Coordinates of C-alpha atoms in Angstrom, one line a residue:
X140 CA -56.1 -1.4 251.9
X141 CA -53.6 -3.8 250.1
X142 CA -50.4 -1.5 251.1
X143 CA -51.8 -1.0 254.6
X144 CA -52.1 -5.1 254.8
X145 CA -48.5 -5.6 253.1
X146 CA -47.0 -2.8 255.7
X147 CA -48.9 -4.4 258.7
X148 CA -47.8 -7.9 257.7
X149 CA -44.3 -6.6 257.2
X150 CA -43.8 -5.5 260.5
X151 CA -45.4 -9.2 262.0
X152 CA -42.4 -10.6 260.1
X153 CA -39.7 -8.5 261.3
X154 CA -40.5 -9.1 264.9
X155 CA -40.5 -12.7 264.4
X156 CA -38.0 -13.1 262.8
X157 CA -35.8 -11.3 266.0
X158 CA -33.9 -14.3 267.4
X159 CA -35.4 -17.1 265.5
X160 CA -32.7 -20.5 265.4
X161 CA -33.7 -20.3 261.9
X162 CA -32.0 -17.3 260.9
X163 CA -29.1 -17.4 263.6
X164 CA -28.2 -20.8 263.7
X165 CA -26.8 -23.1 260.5
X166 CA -29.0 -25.5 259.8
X167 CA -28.5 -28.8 257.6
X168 CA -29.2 -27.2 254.1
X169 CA -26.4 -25.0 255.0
X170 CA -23.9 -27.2 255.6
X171 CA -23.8 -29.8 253.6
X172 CA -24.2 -30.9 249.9
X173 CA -27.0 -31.4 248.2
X174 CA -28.0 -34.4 245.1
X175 CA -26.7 -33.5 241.9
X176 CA -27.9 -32.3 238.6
X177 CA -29.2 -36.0 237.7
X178 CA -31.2 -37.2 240.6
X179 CA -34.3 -36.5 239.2
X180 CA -34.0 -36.4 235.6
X181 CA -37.8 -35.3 234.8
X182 CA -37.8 -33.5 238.0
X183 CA -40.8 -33.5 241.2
X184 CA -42.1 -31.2 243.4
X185 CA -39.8 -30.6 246.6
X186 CA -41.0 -33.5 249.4
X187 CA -42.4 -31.0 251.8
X188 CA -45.5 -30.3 249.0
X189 CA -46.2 -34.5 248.9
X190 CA -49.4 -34.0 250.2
X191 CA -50.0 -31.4 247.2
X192 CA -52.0 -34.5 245.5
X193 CA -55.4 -35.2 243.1
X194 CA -57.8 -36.7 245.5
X195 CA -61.2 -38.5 245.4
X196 CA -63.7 -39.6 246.9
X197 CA -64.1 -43.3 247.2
X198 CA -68.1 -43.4 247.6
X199 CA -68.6 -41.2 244.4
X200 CA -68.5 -44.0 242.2
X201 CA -69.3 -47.8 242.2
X202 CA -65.5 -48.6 241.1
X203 CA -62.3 -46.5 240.6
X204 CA -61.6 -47.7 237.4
X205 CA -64.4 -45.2 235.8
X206 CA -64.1 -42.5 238.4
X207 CA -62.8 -39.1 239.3
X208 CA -60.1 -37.5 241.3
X209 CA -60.2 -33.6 241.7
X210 CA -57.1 -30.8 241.6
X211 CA -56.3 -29.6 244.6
X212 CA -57.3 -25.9 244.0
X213 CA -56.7 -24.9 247.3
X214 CA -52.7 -25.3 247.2
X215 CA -52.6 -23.5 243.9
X216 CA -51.6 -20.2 242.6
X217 CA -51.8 -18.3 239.2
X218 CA -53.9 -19.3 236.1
X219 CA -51.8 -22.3 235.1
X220 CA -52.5 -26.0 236.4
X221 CA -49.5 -28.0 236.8
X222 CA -49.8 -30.8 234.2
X223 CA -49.0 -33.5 237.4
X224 CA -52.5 -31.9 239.5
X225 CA -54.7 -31.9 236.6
X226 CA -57.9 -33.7 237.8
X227 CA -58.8 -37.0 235.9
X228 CA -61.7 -38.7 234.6
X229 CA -62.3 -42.0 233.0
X230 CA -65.1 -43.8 231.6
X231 CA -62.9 -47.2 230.8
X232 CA -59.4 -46.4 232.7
X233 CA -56.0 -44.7 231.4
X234 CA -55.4 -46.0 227.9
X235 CA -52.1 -46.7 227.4
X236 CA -50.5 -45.8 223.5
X237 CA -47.8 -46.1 221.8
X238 CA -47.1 -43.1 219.8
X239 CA -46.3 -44.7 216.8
X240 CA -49.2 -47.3 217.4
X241 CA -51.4 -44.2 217.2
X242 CA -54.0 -43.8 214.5
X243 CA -56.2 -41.1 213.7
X244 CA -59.1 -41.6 211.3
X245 CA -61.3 -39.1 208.9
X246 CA -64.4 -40.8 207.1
X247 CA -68.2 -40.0 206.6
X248 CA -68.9 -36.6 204.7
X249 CA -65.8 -36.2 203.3
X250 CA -64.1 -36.0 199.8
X251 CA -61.2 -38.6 200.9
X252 CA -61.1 -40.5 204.2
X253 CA -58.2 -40.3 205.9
X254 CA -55.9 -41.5 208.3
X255 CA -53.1 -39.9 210.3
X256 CA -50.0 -41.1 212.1
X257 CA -49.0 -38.5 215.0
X258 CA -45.7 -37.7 212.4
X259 CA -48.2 -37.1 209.7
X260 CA -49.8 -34.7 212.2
X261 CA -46.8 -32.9 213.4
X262 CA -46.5 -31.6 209.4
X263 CA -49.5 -29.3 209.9
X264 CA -49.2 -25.5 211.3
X265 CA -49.8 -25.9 215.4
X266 CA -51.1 -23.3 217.7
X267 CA -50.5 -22.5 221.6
X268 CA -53.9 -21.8 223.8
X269 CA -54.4 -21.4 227.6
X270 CA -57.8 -22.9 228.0
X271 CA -60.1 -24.2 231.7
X272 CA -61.2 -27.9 230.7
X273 CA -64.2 -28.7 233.7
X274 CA -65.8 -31.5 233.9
X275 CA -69.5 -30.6 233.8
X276 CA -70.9 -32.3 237.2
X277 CA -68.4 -30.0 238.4
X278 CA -70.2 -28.8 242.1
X279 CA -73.0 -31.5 241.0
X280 CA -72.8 -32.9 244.5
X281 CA -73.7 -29.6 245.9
X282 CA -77.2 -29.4 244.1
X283 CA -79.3 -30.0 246.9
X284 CA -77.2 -28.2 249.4
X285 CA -73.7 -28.0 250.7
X286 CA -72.2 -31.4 250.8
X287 CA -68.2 -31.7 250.6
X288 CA -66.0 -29.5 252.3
X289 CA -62.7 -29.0 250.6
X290 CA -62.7 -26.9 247.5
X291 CA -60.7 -29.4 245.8
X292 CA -63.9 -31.8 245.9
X293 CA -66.6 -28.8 245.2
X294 CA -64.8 -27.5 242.8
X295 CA -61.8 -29.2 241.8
X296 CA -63.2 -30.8 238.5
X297 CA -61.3 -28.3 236.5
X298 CA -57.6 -27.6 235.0
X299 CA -56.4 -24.7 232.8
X300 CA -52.9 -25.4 230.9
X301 CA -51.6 -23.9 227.6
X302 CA -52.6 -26.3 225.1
X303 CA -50.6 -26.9 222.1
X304 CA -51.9 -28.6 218.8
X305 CA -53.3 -28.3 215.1
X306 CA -56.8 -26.4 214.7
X307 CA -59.3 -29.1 213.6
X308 CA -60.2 -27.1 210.6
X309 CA -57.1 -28.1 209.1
X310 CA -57.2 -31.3 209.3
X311 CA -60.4 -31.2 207.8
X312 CA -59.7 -29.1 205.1
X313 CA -57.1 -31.9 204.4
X314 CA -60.4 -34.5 203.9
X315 CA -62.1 -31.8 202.1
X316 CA -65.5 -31.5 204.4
X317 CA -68.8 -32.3 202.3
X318 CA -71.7 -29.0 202.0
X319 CA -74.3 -31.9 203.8
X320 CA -71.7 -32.5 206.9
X321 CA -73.5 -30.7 209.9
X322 CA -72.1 -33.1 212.6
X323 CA -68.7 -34.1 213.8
X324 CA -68.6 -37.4 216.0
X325 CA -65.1 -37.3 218.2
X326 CA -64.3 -41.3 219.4
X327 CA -61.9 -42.3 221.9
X328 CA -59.3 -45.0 222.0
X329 CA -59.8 -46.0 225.7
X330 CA -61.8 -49.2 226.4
X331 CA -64.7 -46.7 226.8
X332 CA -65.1 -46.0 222.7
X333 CA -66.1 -42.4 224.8
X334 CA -67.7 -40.2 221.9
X335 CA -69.3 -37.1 221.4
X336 CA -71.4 -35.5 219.0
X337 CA -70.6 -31.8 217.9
X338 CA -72.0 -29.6 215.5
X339 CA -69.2 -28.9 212.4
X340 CA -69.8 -24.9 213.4
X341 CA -67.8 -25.5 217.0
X342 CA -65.6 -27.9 215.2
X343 CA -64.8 -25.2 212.2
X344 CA -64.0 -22.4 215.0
X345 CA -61.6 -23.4 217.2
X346 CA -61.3 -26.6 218.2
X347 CA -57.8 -27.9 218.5
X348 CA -56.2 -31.5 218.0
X349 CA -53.8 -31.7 220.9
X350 CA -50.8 -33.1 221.6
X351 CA -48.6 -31.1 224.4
X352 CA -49.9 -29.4 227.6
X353 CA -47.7 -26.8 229.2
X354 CA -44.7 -27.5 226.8
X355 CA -44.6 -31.5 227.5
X356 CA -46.4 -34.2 225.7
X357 CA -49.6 -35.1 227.4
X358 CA -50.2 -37.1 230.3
X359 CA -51.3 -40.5 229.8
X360 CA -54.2 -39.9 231.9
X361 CA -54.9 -36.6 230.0
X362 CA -55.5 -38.9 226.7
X363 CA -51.9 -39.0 225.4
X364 CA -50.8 -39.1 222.1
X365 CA -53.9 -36.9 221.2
X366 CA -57.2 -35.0 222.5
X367 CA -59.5 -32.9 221.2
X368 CA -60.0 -29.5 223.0
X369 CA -63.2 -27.8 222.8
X370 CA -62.7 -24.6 224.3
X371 CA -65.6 -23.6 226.8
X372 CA -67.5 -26.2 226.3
X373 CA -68.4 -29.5 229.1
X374 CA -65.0 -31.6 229.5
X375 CA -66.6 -35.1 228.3
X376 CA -66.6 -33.4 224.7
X377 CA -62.5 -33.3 225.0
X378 CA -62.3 -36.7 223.5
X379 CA -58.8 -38.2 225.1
X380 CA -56.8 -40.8 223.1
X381 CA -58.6 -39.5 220.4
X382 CA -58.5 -41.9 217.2
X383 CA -61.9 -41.2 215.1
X384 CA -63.4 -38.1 213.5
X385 CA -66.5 -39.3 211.8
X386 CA -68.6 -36.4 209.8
X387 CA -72.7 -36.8 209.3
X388 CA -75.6 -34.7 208.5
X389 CA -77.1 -35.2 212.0
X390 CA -75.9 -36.3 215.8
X391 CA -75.4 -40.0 216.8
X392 CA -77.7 -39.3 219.7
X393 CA -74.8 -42.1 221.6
X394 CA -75.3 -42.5 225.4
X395 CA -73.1 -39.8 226.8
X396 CA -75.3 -37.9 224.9
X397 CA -79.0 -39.7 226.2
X398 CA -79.0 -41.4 229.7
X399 CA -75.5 -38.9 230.5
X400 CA -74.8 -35.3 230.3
X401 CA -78.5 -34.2 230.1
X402 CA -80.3 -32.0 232.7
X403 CA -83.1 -32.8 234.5
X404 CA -85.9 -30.4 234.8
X405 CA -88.4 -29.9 237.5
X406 CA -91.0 -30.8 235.1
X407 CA -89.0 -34.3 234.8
X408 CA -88.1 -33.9 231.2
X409 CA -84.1 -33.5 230.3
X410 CA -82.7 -30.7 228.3
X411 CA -80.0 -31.9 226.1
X412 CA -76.9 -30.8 224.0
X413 CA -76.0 -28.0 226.8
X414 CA -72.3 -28.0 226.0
X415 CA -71.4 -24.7 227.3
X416 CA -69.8 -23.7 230.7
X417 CA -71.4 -21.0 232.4
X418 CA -69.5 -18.0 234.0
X419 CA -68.6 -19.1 237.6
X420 CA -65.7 -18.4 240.3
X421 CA -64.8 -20.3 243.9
X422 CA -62.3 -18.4 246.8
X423 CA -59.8 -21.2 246.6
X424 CA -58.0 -20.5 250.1
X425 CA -59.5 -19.7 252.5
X426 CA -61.3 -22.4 251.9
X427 CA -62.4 -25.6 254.5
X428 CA -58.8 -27.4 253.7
X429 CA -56.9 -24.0 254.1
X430 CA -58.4 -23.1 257.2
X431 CA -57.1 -18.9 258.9
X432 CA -54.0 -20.6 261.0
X433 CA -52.8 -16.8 261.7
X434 CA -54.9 -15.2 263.5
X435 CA -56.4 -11.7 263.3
X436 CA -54.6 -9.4 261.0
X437 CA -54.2 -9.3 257.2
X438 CA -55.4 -11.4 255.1
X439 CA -55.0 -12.5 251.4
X440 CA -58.0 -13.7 250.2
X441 CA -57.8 -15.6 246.5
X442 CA -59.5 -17.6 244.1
X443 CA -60.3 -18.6 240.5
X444 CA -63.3 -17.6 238.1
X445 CA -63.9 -18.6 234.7
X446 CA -66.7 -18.4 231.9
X447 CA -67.6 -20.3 228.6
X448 CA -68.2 -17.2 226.9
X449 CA -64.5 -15.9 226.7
X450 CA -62.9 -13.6 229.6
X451 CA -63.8 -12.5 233.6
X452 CA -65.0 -8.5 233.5
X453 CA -65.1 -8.8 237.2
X454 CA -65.0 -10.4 240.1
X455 CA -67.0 -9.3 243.3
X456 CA -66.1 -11.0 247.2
X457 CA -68.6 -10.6 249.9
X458 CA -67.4 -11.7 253.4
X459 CA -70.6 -11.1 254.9
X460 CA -72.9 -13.7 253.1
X461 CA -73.8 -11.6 250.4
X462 CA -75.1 -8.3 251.8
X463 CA -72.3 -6.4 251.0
X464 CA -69.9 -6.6 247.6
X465 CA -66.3 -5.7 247.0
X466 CA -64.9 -5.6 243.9
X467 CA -61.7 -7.8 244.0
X468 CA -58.3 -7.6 242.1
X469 CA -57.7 -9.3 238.7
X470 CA -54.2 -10.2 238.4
X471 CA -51.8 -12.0 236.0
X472 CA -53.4 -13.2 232.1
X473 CA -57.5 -12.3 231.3
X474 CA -57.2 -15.1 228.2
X475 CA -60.4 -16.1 226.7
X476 CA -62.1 -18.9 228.4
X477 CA -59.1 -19.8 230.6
X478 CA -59.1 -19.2 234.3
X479 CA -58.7 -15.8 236.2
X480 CA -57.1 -15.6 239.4
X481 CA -58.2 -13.1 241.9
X482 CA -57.4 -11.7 244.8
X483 CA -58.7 -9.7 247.7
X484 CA -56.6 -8.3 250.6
X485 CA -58.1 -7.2 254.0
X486 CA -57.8 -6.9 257.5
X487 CA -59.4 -10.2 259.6
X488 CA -60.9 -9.2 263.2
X489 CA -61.2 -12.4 264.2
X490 CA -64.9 -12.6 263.7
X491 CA -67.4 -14.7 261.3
X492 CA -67.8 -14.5 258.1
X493 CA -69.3 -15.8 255.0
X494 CA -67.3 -15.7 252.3
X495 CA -68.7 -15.7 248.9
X496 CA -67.0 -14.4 245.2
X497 CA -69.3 -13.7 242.3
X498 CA -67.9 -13.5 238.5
X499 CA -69.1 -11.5 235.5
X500 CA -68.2 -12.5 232.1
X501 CA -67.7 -10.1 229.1
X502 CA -70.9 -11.3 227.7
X503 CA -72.3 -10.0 230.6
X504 CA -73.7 -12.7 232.4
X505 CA -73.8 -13.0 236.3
X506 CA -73.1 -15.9 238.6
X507 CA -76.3 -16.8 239.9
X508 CA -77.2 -17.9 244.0
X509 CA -77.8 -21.2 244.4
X510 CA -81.5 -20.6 245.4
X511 CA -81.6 -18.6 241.7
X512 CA -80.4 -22.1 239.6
X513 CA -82.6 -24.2 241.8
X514 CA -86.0 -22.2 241.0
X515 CA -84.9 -22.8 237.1
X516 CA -83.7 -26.1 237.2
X517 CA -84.7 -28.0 240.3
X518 CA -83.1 -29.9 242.9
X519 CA -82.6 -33.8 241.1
X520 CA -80.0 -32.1 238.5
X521 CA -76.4 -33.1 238.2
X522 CA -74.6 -31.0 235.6
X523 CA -73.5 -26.9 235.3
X524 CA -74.0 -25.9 238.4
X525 CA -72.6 -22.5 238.6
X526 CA -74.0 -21.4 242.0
X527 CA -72.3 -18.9 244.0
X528 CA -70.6 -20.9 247.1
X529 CA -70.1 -20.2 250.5
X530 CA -67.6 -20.9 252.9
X531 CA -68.0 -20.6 256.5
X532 CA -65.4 -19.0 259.1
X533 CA -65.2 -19.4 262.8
X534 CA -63.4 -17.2 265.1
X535 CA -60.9 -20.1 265.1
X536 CA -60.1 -19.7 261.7
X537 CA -62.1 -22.9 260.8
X538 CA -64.1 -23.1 258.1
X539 CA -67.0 -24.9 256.5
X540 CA -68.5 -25.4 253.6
X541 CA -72.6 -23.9 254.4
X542 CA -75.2 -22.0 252.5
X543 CA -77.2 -19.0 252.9
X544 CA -80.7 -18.1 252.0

């Protein structure tokens, strides 16, 4: 099907190509010079992607300051987020730090408190990981039924970049961890104080102290000098501008931990501590802001799945609402809780469809329907929704965000 498409859409191109000003006529690139090697010393993205941005949506929350802007998933490609598109969220605004001014400190359950400079911390062995950081009210606007149409705002609570940083276990060793420490609180340097409570079992495995994303120092808004990464886990336990790693024998039960992050049952009570990201996926484009402009005719049909548990075994694409499956193409990295990027190629008609994608981790859990999460947890909830979604095309090539029962 995929050569028959690439053959197909081959032949489209030649014919327009036939007489086109474009290719027979010099244009102004051709003929005359460009800036030199210093215009842009850090280097942008080429003007005619400007309107490849991080968006939000202004009625989300009561002020900007502690808000959210989402990564335009739709414009993307591969596994890799660039580190410019990653989506942000703040519970006190962008801290800003000097790196020198930069402290990190080790107390509680330790042999000998410590306290780190970021030079101190550039002496311990560093490690390279490609891991997804979502935010877990990811699709939480969606709970009660299709809401926002643009993947970027369903979905676009989530980065993957290749993380580089020390292992946490090292710099613990370094304090020499007491036999009684169970708990490892994480606090931020942002106006916030934003901290976490996380058992010294996830903090021992492979949690990493980070300080580059993609080969560049972190963002400012991505908690520059230094974050903690907590690989598969909800993206408010990534503690940004992190400056204190306090160990006890139990949690600190703080408010991210109480009257946030908790899910509400039907029965009205909360389950709490549910740190993990389920295995989910999302067909990035088409999607409502990548709308079919084309026309009948092939069509490459892609999108992203990931999964808490460590790597995509498969991903399956219906474009007929869920009666029928198709098991789509895996291409490029399958790195343990990082994104996947599929694809699925096929020949459009020019009718409806309904296109969903459904994602199997190697554990061997299944992305559930929306009417499946809802008859566990209810309609009021907020966080890890991991519902299948479904996008809506027209015979114009329009397309909507819409569910199916």
């Amino acid at each position: 099907m995929a050569a028959a498409a690439a053959a197909t859409a081959a032949a489209a191109g030649g014919a327009r190509a036939a007489g086109d000003p474009l290719i027979t006529e010099i244009q102004d690139w051709n003929s005359a010079l460009g800036e030199g090697v210093d215009a842009y010393p850090y280097g942008k993205p080429s003007e005619f992607e400007k309107g490849v941005v991080r968006k939000s949506v202004p009625w989300l929350t009561a002020d900007p300051i502690s808000s959210i802007n989402f990564t335009p998933l739709h414009e993307l490609d591969g596994i890799i987020t660039p580190n410019g598109l990653c989506f942000e969220r703040h519970h006190g605004g962008i801290a800003k730090i000097p790196r020198e001014s930069h402290r990190l400190m080790i107390h509680g359950l330790v042999e000998k408190p410590l306290v780190f400079t970021m030079a101190d911390l550039m002496r311990f062995p560093r490690e390279n990981k490609v891991y997804f950081l979502e935010c877990a009210a990811n699709s939480g606007m969606e709970w009660r039924g299709s809401q926002l149409n643009g993947c970027q705002f369903t979905h676009g609570m989530i980065h993957c970049v290749m993380y580089t940083g020390v292992p946490l276990k090292h710099i613990l060793a370094a304090a020499g961890v007491k036999t009684n420490a169970k708990w490892l609180l994480a606090e931020g340097a942002d106006a916030s104080a934003m901290t976490r409570s996380i058992p010294m079992e996830k903090a021992l495995d492979d949690c990493l102290v980070a300080f580059a994303m993609n080969g560049e120092a972190l963002r400012p808004e991505q908690g520059y000098p230094l974050r903690l990464c907590v690989p598969g886990w909800e993206g408010n336990m990534w503690v940004k501008w992190l400056r204190r790693l306090e160990l006890g024998d139990e949690p600190w039960h703080h408010r991210e931990e109480t009257s946030k992050y908790t899910d509400l049952l039907p029965n009205g009570k909360a389950r709490r501590f549910t740190w993990g990201m389920d295995v989910k996926s999302v067909i990035t484009n088409p999607s409502p802001q990548a709308p079919i402009k084309h026309g009948k005719g092939p069509l490459v049909l892609t999108g992203l799945a990931w999964s808490g548990n460590g790597t995509i075994k498969r991903v399956d694409v219906s474009i007929d609402g869920g009666r029928n499956w198709n098991t789509a193409r895996i291409d490029g990295p399958s790195l343990s809780m990082a994104l996947h990027r599929f694809y699925y190629e096929f020949d459009w008609d020019g009718s409806e469809l309904f296109l969903q994608s459904r994602a199997i981790d190697e554990a061997g859990y299944v992305q559930p329907t929306k009417e499946a999460l809802r008859a566990v947890r209810g309609a009021n909830s907020i966080y890890h929704n991991n519902g299948i979604q479904t996008w809506h095309v027209g015979p114009d090539g329009v397309i909507e965000n819409v569910e199916v029962t």
